[in-house]
C-alpha atoms as one frame of an Amber mdcrd trajectory, in Angstrom:
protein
  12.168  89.692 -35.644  11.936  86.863 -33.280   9.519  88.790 -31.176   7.208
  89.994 -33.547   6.946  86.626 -34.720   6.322  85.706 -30.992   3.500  88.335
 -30.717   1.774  86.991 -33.601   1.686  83.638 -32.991  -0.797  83.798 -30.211
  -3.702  85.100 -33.071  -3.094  81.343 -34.883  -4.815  79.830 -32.541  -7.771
  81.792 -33.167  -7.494  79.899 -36.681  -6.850  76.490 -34.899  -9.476  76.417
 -32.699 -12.407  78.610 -35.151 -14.232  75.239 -37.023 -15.385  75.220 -39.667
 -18.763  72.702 -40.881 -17.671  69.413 -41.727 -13.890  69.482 -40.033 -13.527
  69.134 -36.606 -10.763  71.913 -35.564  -9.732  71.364 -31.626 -11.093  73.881
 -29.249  -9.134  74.406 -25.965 -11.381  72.221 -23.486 -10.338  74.533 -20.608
  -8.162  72.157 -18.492  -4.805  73.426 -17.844  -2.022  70.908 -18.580   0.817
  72.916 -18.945   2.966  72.814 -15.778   4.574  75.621 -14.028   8.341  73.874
 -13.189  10.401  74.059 -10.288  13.200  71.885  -8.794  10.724  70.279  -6.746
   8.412  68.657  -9.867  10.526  68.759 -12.594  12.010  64.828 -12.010   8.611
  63.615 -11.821   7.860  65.346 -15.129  10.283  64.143 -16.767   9.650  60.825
 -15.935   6.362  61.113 -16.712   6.687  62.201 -20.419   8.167  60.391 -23.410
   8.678  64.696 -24.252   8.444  67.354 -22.035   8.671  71.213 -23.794   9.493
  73.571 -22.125   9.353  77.687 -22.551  11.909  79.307 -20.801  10.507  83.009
 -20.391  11.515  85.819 -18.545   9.361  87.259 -15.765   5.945  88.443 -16.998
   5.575  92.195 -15.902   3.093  94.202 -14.961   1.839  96.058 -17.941  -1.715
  94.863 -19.745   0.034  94.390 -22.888   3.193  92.520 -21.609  -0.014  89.983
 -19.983  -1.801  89.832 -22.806   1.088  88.330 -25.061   2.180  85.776 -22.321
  -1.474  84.735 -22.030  -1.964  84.441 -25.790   1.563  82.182 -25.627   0.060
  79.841 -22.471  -2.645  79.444 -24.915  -0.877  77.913 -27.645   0.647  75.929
 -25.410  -2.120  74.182 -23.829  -3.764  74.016 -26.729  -0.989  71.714 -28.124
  -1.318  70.051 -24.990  -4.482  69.189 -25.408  -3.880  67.638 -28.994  -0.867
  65.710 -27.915  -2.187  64.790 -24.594  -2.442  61.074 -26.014   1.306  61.002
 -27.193   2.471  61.478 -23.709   3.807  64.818 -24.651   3.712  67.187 -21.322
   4.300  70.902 -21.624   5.762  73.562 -18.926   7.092  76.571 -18.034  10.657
  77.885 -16.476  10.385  81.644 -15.042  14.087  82.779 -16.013  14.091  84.705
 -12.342  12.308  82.581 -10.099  13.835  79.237 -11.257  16.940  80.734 -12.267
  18.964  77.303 -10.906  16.633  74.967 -12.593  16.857  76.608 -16.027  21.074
  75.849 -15.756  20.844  72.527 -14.390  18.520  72.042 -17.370  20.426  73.324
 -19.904  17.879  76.558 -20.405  19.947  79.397 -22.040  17.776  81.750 -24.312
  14.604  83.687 -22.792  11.471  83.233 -25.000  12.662  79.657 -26.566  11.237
  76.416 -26.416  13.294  73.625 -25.238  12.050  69.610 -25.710  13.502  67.146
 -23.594  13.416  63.700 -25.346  15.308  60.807 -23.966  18.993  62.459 -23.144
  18.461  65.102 -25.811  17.977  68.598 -25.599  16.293  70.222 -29.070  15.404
  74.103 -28.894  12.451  74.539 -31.590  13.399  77.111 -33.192  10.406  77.509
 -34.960   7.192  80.243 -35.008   5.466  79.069 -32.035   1.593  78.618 -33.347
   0.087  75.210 -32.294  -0.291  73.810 -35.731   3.477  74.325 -36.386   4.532
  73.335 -32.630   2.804  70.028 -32.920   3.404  69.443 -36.350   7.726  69.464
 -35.089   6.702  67.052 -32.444   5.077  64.590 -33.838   7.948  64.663 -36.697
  10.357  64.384 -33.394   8.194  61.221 -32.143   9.187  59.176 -35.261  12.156
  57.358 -35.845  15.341  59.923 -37.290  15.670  57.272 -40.272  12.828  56.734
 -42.791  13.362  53.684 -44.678  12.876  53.219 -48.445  12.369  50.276 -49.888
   9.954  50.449 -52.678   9.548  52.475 -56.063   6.383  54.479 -55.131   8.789
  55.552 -51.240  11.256  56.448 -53.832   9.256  58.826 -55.982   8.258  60.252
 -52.904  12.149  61.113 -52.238  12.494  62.595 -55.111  10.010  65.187 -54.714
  11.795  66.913 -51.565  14.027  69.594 -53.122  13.253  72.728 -50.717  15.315
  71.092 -47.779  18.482  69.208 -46.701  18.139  65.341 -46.901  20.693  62.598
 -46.573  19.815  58.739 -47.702  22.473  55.385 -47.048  22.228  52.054 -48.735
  23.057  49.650 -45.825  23.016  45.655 -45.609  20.356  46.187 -42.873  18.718
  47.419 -39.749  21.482  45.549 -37.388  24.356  46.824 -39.646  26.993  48.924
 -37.494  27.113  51.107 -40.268  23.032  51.960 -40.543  23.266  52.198 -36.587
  26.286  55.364 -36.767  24.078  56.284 -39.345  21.241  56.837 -37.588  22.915
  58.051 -34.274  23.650  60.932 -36.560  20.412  61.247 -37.449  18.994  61.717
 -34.262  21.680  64.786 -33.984  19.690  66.619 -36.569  16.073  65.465 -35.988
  13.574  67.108 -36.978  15.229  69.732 -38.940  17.384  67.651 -41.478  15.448
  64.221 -42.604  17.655  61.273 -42.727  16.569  58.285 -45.583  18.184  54.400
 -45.708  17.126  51.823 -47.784  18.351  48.162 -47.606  17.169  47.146 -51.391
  19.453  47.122 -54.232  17.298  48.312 -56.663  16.626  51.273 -55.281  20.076
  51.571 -54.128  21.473  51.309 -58.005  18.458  53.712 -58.813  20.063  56.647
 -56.469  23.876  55.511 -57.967  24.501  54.500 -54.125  26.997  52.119 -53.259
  27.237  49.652 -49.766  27.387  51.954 -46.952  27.727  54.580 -49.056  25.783
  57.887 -47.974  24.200  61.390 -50.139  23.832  64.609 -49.314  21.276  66.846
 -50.865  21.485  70.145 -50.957  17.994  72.457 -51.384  17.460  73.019 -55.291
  20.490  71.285 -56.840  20.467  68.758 -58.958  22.537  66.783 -58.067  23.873
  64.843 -54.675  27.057  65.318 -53.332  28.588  61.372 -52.325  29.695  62.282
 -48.678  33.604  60.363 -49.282  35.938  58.049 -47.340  32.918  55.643 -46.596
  32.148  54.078 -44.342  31.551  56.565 -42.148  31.225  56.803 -37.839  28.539
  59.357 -36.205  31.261  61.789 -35.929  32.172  62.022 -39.160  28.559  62.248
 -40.464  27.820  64.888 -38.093  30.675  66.996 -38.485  29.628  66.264 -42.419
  26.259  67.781 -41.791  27.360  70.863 -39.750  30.109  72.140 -42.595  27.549
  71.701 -45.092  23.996  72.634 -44.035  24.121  75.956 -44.651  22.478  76.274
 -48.347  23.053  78.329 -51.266  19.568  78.873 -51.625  17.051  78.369 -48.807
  13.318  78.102 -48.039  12.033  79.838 -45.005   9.969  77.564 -42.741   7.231
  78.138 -39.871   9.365  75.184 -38.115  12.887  76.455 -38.491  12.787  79.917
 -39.396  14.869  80.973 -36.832  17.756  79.050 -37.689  17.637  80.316 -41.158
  16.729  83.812 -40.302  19.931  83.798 -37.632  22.891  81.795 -38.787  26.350
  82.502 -39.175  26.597  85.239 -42.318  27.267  87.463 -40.037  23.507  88.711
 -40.355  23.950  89.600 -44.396  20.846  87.747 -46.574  20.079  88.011 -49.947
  16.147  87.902 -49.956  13.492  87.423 -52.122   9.787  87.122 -51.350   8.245
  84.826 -53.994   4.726  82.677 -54.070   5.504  79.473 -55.585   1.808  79.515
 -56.839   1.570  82.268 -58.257   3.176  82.752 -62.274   4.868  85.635 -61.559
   6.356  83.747 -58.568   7.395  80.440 -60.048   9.069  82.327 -62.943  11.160
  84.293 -60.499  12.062  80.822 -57.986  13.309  79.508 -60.983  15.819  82.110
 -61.618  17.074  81.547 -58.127  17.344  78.108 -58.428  19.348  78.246 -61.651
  21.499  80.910 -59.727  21.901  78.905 -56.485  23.326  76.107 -58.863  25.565
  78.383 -60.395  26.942  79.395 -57.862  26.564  76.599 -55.303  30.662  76.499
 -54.110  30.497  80.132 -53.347  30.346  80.262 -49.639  29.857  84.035 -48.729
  25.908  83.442 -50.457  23.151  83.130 -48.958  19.852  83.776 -50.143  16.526
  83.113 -48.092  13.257  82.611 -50.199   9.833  83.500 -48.517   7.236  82.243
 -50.255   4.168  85.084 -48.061   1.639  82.089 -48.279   3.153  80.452 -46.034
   3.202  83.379 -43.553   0.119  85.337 -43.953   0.134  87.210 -40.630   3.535
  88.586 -41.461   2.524  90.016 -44.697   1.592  93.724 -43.627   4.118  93.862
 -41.188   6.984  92.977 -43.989   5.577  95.348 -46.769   5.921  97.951 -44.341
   8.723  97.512 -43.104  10.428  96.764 -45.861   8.831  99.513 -47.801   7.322
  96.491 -50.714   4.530  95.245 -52.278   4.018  91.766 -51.704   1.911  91.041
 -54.598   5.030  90.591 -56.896   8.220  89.371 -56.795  10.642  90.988 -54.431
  13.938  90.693 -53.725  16.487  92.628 -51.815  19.527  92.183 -49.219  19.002
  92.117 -45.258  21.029  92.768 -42.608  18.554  90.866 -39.979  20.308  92.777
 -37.019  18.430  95.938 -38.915  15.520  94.529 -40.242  15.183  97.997 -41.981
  18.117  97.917 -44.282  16.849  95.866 -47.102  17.073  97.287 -50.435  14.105
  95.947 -52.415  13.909  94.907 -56.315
């Protein structure tokens, strides 16, 4: 799945860089900026960049076709390159063969990921590599892993994230030890899990949060889960996060869907295709909902919602092979190390 995906990613920048009257769409300018790494340049790049991705591919071979998909790659690369040129955001390539000893002194593991080096970290986007997607995880990686709330309007804005993990602390303030292991653990998880704090009581007493006290939100429920024996080091937030961030009921995203798609159910997904927009749809996301919450302490489910909107290049290629029509609801069970063994509504 991961290389289909990869294939197809090359044809969004067709849509990125195609404008349109009245919006100016970036076109790739034709300067390469994306660097080809090797032990001798990689300190200075590093240096160089606040970020530095990397893709870590294997040798590009011969055949016409095998060229054609690394070129279409390159492209999205320095076409995000290009956009984030101002951020001090640098881009490069590791050749699995050729710079074999670079890629483990580096920390490279998986051929055909995307590694970003930011500060001491090491984050593997695990993503659909298009440009809009790729820079939309960066920039979300350039701000800070806590987003404060401190107002009623921020607050309303909270509430309205339900399709994804998200944690918020009430803490005395920004030099409070506790906000600080708070948002060490943050930085574990950034960008994939968003991290909230807020320092005003109001708002505090408004989410039932007590000082130093910490929620966890899981996708679709209604209600948090108080994360106990506060107050709490990075450790324990962390280790937290990890036993618990596998939903009952998730949403498949361009930036993450790899992690979803691949996680530890020993490749066994219950999965339903469903747009949001459409009435068919909502009806149907409902149900799940209501059956995610039912059965939220049941740790042997997992069910993945698509919503095909957001993945419109994948549409043909799921329908058939998954034998469905994508115009209604769908919903079936995967095995995703044989894509072909879903079992459709």
């Amino acid at each position: 799945m991961k290389a289909i995906c990869w294939i197809v990613a090359g044809f969004y920048l067709l849509f990125c860089c195609k404008a349109e009257e009245g919006l100016n769409f970036p076109t790739y300018d034709g300067k390469d900026r994306v660097i080809d790494l090797n032990e001798k340049n990689y300190k200075q790049a590093l240096k160089k960049y606040d970020m530095l991705c990397l893709l870590f591919h294997e040798p590009v071979s011969s055949d016409k076709v095998s060229q054609k998909q690394f070129q279409m790659t390159e492209m999205v690369l320095e076409l995000a390159a290009q956009v984030l040129e101002p951020r001090s955001i640098g881009f490069g390539m590791v050749d699995s063969k050729k710079d074999a000893k670079l890629a483990r002194k580096l920390g490279l593991l998986e051929e055909g990921s995307l590694y970003v080096f930011k500060d001491e970290r090491l984050v593997e986007f695990d993503g659909e590599l298009s440009a809009d997607v790729l820079v939309e995880f960066l920039l979300d990686l350039l701000e800070d892993p806590v987003e404060v709330i401190n107002s009623k309007l921020e607050l309303q804005a909270f509430d309205q994230i339900d399709d994804e993990i998200k944690l918020i602390g009430y803490f005395k303030g920004e030099d409070s030890e506790h906000f600080k292991a708070f948002e060490e653990a943050a930085e574990q998880f950034q960008p994939y899990i968003k991290f909230f704090a807020t320092f005003d009581k109001g708002v505090a007493k408004k989410l039932g949060l007590k000082m130093n006290e910490v929620d966890f939100y899981e996708p679709f429920m209604d209600e948090p889960v108080h994360i106990p024996d506060k107050p709490y080091s990075e450790e324990e937030l962390v280790d937290f996060v990890r036993e618990h961030r596998r939903a009952t009921l998730r949403k498949l995203r361009p930036e993450d869907m790899f992690e979803t798609w691949e996680d530890d159910m020993e490749g066994i997904h219950i999965v339903a295709f469903a747009e949001e927009d459409d009435p068919d749809g909502f009806e149907f996301l409902e149900i799940l909902k209501q059956v995610a919450r039912d059965n939220t302490d049941n740790p042997d489910l997992s069910i993945v919602w698509i919503d095909p909107d957001d993945f419109p290049l994948l549409i043909t290629y799921w329908e058939k092979t998954f034998k469905i029509d994508l115009f209604r609801p769908q919903i079936g069970v995967v095995n995703v190390t044989d894509v072909s063994s879903m079992c459709p509504e």
